[in-house]
Tab-separated table of C-alpha atoms in Angstrom:
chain	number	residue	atom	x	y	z
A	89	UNK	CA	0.000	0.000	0.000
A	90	UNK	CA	0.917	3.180	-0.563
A	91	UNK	CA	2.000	6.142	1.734
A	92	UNK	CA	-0.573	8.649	0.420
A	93	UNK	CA	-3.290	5.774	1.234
A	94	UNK	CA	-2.113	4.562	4.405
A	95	UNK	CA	-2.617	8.173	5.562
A	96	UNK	CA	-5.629	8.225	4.748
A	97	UNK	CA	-6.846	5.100	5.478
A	98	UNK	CA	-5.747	6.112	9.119
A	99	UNK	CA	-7.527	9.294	8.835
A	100	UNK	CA	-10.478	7.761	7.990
A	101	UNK	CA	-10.064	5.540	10.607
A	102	UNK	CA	-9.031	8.074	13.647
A	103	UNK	CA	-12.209	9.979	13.039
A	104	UNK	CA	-15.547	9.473	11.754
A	105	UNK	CA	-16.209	12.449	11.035
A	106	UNK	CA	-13.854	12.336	8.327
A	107	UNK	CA	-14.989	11.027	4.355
A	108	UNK	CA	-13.089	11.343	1.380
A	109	UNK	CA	-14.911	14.022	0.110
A	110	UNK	CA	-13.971	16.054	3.191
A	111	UNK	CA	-10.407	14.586	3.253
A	112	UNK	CA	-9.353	15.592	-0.171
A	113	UNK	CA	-11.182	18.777	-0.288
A	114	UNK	CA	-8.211	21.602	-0.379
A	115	UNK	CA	-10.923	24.405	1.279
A	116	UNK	CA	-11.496	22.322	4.496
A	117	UNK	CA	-9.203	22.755	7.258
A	118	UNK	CA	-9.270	19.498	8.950
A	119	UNK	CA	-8.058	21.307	12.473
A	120	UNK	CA	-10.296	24.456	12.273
A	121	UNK	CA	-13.020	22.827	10.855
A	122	UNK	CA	-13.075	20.357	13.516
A	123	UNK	CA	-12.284	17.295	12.186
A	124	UNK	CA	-8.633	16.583	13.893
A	125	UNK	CA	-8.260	17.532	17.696
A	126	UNK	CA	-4.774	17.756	19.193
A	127	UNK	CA	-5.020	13.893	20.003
A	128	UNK	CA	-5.772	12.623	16.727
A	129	UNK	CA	-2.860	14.472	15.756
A	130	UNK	CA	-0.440	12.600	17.927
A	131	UNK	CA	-1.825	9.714	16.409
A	132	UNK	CA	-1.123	10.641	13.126
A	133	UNK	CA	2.393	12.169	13.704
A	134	UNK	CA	2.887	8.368	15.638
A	135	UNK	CA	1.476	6.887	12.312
A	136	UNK	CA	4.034	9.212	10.055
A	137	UNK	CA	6.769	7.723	11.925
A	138	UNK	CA	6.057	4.407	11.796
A	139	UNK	CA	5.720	4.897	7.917
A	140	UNK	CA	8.624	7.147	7.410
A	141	UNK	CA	10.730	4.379	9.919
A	142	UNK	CA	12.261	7.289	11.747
A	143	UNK	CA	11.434	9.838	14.497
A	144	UNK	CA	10.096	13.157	12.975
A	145	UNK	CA	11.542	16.280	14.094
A	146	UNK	CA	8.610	18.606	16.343
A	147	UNK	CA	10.223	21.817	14.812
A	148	UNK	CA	9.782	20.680	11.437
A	149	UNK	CA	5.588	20.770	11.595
A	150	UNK	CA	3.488	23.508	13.267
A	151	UNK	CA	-0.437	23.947	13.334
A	152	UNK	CA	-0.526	24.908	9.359
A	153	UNK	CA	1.218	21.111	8.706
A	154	UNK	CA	-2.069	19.859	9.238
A	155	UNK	CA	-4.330	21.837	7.466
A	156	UNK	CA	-5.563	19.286	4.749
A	157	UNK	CA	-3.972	15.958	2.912
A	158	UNK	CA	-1.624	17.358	1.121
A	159	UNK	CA	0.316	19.747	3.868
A	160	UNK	CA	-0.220	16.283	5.520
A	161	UNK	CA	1.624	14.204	3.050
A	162	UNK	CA	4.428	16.862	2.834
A	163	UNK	CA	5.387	15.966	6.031
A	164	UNK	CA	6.183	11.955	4.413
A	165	UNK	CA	8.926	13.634	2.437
């Protein structure tokens, strides 16, 4: 499987509030919409790592990292 779906497989899976229309939709902010909370993110920085096989830097990702899939996928780089 591929990165870009096992992220969002897991989003889809951390909250179900989340669909794909909602997930790929550039206009939604996933935190200020409500749709991540602070938890769900440290379950999907946890899920980055165990992807990426390595420990990600905090100082590389602020609030804006998580705005919508792709700021989210930019951090898999």
């Amino acid at each position: 499987m591929k990165n870009k779906e096992k992220i969002i497989k897991f989003l889809l899976n951390t909250s179900n509030k989340l669909t794909r229309k909602i997930l790929v939709d550039e206009k939604k902010n996933l935190i200020n919409d409500g749709y991540l909370d602070s938890f769900d993110i440290i379950k999907l920085v946890a899920e980055i790592e165990k992807i990426k096989n390595k420990k990600i830097n905090a100082s590389l990702f602020n609030k804006d990292s998580f705005n919508n899939l792709s700021t989210i996928l930019n951090l898999l780089k």
